[in-house]
mmCIF file of C-alpha atoms in Angstrom:
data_model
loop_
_atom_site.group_PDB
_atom_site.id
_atom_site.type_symbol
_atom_site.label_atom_id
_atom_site.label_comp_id
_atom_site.label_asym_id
_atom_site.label_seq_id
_atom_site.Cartn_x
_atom_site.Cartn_y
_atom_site.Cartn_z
ATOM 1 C CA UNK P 1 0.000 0.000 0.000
ATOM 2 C CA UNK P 2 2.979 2.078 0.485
ATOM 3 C CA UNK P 3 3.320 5.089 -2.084
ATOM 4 C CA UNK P 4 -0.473 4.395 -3.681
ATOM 5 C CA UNK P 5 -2.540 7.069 -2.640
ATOM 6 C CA UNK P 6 -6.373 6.316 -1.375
ATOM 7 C CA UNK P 7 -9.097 8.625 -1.922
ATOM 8 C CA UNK P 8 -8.879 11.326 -0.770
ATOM 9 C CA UNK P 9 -10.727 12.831 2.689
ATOM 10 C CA UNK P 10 -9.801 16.322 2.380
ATOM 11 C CA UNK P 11 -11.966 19.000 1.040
ATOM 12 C CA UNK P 12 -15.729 19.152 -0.241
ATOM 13 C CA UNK P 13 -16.922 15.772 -1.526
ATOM 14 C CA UNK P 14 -18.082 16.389 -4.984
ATOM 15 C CA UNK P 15 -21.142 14.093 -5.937
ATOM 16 C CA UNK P 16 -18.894 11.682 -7.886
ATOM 17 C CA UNK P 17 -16.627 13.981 -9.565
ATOM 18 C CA UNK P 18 -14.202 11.149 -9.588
ATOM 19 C CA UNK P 19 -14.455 7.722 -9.277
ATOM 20 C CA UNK P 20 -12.344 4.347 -8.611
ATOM 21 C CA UNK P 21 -12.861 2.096 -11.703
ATOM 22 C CA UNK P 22 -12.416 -1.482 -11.928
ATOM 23 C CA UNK P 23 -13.309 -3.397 -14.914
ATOM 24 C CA UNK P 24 -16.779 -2.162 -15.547
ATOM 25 C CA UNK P 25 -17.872 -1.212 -12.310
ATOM 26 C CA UNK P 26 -17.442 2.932 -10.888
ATOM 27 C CA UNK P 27 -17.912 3.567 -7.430
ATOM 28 C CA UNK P 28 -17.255 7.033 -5.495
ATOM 29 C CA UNK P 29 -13.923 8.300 -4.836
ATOM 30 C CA UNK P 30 -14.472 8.977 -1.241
ATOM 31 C CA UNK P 31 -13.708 6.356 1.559
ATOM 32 C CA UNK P 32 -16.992 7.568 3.539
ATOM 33 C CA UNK P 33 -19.181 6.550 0.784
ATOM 34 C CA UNK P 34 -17.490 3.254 0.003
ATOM 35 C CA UNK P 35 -17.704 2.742 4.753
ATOM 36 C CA UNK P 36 -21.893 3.119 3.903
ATOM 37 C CA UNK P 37 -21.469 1.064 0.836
ATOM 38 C CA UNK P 38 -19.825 -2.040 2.722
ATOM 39 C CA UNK P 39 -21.096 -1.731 6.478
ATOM 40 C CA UNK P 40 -24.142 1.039 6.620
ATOM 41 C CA UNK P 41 -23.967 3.838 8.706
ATOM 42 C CA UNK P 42 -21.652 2.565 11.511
ATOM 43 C CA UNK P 43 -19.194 2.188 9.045
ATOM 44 C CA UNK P 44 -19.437 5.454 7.303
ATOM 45 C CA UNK P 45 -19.266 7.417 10.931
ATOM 46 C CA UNK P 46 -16.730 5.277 11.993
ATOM 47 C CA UNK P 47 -14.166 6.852 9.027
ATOM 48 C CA UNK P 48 -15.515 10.051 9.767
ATOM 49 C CA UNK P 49 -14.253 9.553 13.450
ATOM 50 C CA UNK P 50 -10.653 8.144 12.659
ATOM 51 C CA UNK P 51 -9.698 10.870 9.971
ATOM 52 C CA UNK P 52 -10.941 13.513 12.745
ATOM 53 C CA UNK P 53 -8.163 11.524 15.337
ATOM 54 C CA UNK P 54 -5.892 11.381 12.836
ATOM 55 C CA UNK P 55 -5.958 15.234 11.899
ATOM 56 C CA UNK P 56 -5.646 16.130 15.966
ATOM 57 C CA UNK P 57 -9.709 16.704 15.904
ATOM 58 C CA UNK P 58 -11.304 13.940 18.336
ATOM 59 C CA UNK P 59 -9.600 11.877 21.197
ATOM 60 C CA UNK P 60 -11.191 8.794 23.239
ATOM 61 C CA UNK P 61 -13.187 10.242 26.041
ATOM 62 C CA UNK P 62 -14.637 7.869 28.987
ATOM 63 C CA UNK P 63 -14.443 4.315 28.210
ATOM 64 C CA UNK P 64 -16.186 3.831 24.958
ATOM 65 C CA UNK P 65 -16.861 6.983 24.075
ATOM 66 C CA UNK P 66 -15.170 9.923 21.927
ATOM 67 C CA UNK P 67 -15.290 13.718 22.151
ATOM 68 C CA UNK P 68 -13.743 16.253 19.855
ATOM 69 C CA UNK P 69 -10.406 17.913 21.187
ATOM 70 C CA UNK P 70 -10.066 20.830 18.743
ATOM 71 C CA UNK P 71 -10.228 21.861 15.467
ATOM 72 C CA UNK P 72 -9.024 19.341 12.479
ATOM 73 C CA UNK P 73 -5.328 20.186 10.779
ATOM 74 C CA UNK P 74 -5.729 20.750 6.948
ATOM 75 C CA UNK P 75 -8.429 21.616 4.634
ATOM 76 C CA UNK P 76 -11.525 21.932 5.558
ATOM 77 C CA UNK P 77 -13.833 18.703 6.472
ATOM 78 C CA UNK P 78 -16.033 17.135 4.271
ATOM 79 C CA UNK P 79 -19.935 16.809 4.608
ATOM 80 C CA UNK P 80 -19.975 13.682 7.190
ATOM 81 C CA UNK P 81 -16.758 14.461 9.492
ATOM 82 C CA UNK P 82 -17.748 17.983 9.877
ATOM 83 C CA UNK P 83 -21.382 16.912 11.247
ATOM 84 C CA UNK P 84 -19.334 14.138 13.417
ATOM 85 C CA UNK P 85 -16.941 17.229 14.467
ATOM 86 C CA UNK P 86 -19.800 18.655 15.428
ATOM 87 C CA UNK P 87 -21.796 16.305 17.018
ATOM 88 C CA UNK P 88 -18.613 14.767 19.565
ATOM 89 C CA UNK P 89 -18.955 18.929 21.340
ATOM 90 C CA UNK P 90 -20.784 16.443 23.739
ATOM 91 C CA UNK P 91 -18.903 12.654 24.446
ATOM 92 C CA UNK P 92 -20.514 9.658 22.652
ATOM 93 C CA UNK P 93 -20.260 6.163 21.785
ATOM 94 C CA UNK P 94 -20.523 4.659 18.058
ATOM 95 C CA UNK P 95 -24.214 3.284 18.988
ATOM 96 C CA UNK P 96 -25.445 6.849 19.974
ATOM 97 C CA UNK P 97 -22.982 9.021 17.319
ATOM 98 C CA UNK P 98 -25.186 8.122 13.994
ATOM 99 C CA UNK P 99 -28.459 9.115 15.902
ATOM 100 C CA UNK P 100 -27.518 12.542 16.429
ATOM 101 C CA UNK P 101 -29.275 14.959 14.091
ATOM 102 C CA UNK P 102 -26.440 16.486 12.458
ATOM 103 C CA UNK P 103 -24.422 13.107 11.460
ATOM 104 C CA UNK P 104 -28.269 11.296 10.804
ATOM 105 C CA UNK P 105 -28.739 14.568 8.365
ATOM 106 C CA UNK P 106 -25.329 13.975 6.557
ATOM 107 C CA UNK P 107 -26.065 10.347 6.546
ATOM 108 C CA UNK P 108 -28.674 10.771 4.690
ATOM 109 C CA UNK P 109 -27.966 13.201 2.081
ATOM 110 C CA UNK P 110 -24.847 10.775 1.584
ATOM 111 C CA UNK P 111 -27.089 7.587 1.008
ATOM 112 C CA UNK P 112 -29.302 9.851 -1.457
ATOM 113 C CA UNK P 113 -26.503 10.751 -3.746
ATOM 114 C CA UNK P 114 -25.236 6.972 -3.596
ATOM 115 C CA UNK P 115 -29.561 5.731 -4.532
ATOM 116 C CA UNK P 116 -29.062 8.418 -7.193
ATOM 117 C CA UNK P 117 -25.582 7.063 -8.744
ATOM 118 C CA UNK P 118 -27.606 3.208 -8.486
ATOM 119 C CA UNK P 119 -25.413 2.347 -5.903
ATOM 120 C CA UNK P 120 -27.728 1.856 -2.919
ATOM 121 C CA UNK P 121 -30.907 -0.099 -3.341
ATOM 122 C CA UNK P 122 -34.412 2.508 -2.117
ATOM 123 C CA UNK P 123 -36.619 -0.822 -1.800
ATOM 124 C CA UNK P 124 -34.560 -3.425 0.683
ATOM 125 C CA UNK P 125 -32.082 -1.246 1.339
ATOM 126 C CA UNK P 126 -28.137 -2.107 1.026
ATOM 127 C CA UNK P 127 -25.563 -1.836 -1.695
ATOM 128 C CA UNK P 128 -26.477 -2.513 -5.409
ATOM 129 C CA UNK P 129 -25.010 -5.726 -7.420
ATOM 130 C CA UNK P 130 -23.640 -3.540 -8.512
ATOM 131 C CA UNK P 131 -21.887 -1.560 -5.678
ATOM 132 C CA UNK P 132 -20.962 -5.366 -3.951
ATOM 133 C CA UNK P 133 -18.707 -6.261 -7.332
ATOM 134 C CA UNK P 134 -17.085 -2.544 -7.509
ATOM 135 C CA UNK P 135 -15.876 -3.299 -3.616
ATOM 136 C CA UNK P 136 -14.967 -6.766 -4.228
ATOM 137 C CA UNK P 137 -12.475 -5.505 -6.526
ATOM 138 C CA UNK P 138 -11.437 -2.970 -4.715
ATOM 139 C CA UNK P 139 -10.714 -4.685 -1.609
ATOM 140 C CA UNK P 140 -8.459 -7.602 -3.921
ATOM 141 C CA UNK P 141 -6.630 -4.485 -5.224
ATOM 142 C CA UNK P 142 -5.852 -2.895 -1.298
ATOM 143 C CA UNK P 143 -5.564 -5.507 1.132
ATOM 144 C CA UNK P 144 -4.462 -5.216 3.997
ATOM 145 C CA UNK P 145 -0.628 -4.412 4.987
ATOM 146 C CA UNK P 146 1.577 -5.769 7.138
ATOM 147 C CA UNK P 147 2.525 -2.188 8.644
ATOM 148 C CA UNK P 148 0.906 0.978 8.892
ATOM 149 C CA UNK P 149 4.141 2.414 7.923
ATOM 150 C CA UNK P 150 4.440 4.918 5.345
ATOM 151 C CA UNK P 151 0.039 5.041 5.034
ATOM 152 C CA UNK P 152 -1.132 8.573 4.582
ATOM 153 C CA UNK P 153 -4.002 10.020 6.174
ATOM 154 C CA UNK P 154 -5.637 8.948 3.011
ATOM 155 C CA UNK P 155 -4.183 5.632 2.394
ATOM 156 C CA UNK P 156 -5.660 4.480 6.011
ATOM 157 C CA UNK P 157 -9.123 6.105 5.952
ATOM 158 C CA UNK P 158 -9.312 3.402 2.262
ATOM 159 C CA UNK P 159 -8.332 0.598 4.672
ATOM 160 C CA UNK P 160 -10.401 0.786 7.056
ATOM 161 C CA UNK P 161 -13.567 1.782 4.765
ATOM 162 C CA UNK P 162 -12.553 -1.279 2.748
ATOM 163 C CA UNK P 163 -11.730 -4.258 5.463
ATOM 164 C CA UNK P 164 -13.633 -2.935 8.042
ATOM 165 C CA UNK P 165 -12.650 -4.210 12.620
ATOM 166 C CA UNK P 166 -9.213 -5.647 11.063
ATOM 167 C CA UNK P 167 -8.216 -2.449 9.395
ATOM 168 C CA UNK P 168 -8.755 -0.322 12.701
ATOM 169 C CA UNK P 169 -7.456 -2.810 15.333
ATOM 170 C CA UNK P 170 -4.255 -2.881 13.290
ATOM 171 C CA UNK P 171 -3.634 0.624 12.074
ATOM 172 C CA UNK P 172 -5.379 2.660 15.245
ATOM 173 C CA UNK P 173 -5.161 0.096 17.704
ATOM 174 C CA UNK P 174 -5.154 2.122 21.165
ATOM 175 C CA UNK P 175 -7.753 4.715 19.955
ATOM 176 C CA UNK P 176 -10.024 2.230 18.181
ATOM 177 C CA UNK P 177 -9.671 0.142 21.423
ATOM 178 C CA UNK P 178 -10.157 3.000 24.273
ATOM 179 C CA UNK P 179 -13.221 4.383 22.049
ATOM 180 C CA UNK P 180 -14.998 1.801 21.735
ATOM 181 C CA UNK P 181 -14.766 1.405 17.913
ATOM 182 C CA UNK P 182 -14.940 -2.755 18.427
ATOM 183 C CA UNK P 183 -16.217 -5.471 20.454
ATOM 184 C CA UNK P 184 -19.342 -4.586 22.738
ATOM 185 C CA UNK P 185 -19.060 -0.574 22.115
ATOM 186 C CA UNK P 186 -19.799 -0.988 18.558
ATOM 187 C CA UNK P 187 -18.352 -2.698 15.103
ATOM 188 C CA UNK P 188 -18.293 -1.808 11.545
ATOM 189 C CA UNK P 189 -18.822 -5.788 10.415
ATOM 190 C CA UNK P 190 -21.926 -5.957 12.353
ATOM 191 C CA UNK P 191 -24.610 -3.462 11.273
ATOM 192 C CA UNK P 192 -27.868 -3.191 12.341
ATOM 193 C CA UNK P 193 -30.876 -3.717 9.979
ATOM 194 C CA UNK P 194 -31.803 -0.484 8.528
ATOM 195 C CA UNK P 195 -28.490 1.177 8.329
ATOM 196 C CA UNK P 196 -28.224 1.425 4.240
ATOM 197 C CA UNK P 197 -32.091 3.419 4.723
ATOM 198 C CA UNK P 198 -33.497 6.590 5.519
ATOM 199 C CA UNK P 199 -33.888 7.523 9.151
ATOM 200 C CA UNK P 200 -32.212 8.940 9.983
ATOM 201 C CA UNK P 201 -1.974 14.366 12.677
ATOM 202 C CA UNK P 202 -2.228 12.404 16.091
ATOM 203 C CA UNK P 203 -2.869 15.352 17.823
ATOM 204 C CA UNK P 204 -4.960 14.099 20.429
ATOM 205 C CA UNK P 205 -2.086 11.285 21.136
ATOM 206 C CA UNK P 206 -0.708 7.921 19.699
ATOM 207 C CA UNK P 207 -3.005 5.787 18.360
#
């Protein structure tokens, strides 16, 4: 993974100005969009919250919880992390952090552009054919490595969209462990039914 850049998480997202191609499948270039895509909601907040540690923006709180820590280094945030910025002024787990009406807002603007590029199913909601064979491929072509060496903001935020628990627990392991991000606290490879629908810097330490 070293030297290949990820998508990046900096900036406005653009609805699809750019997209990942493999073979004949597109999907977003934006690793919040491919989080919804493979894990629902959870997953897509759960992004939101690492690139927000990893730009100095939101440390682990009380056990199992997070809270923002001060502003985030770099550009300005895109849609979702800025409404999780927001939302962390008060301490909360990943169970209670998608609820909040900010982050449910962004949520769902973000699963409306996806419906509209035929990514997201409207009826039985959850990734398209589609959507499943463009992250297929894109998880063969980034697997996981065996260091977080020499990963970019970027490159990690890809990872953990893509692969999901094994991604954070090896490249955040102390922040994804003290906030909850895992085991009874929450998970990104167990979503609850519903979550593809409507409804709703280390500056802050080592990770």
């Amino acid at each position: 993974m070293t030297g290949t850049r990820g998508p990046s998480a900096r900036g406005r997202r653009a609805p699809y100005g750019g997209c990942l191609m493999r073979g004949r499948t597109t999907i977003p270039d934006d690793p919040y969009a491919i989080a919804l895509l493979r894990g629902g909601a959870r997953a897509a907040v759960t992004v939101a919250v690492l690139g927000l540690h990893l730009r100095g923006a939101v440390e682990a709180g009380r056990p199992g919880t997070m809270r923002t820590c001060g502003p985030a280094a770099g550009a300005p945030l895109p849609p979702l992390a800025r409404a999780v910025h927001a939302a962390l002024y008060r301490a909360a787990g990943l169970r209670q952090l998608p609820e909040r009406r900010g982050v449910r807002e962004a949520l769902g603007e973000l699963r409306a552009e996806l419906a509209t590029a035929g990514l997201l199913r409207k009826v039985l909601p959850g990734p398209t054919v589609r959507a499943r064979r463009a992250l297929r491929d894109l998880r063969g072509g980034h697997p996981l490595p065996g260091h977080r060496s020499g990963l970019s903001v970027d490159d990690k935020l890809l990872l953990v969209a893509l692969h999901g628990d094994r991604a954070l627990t090896a490249l955040a392991p102390r922040f994804t462990r003290e906030a909850g991000l895992t085991g009874q606290g929450g998970s990104t490879d167990r979503e609850p039914p519903g979550s593809w629908g409507g409804g709703g810097g280390f500056g802050c330490g080592a990770v």
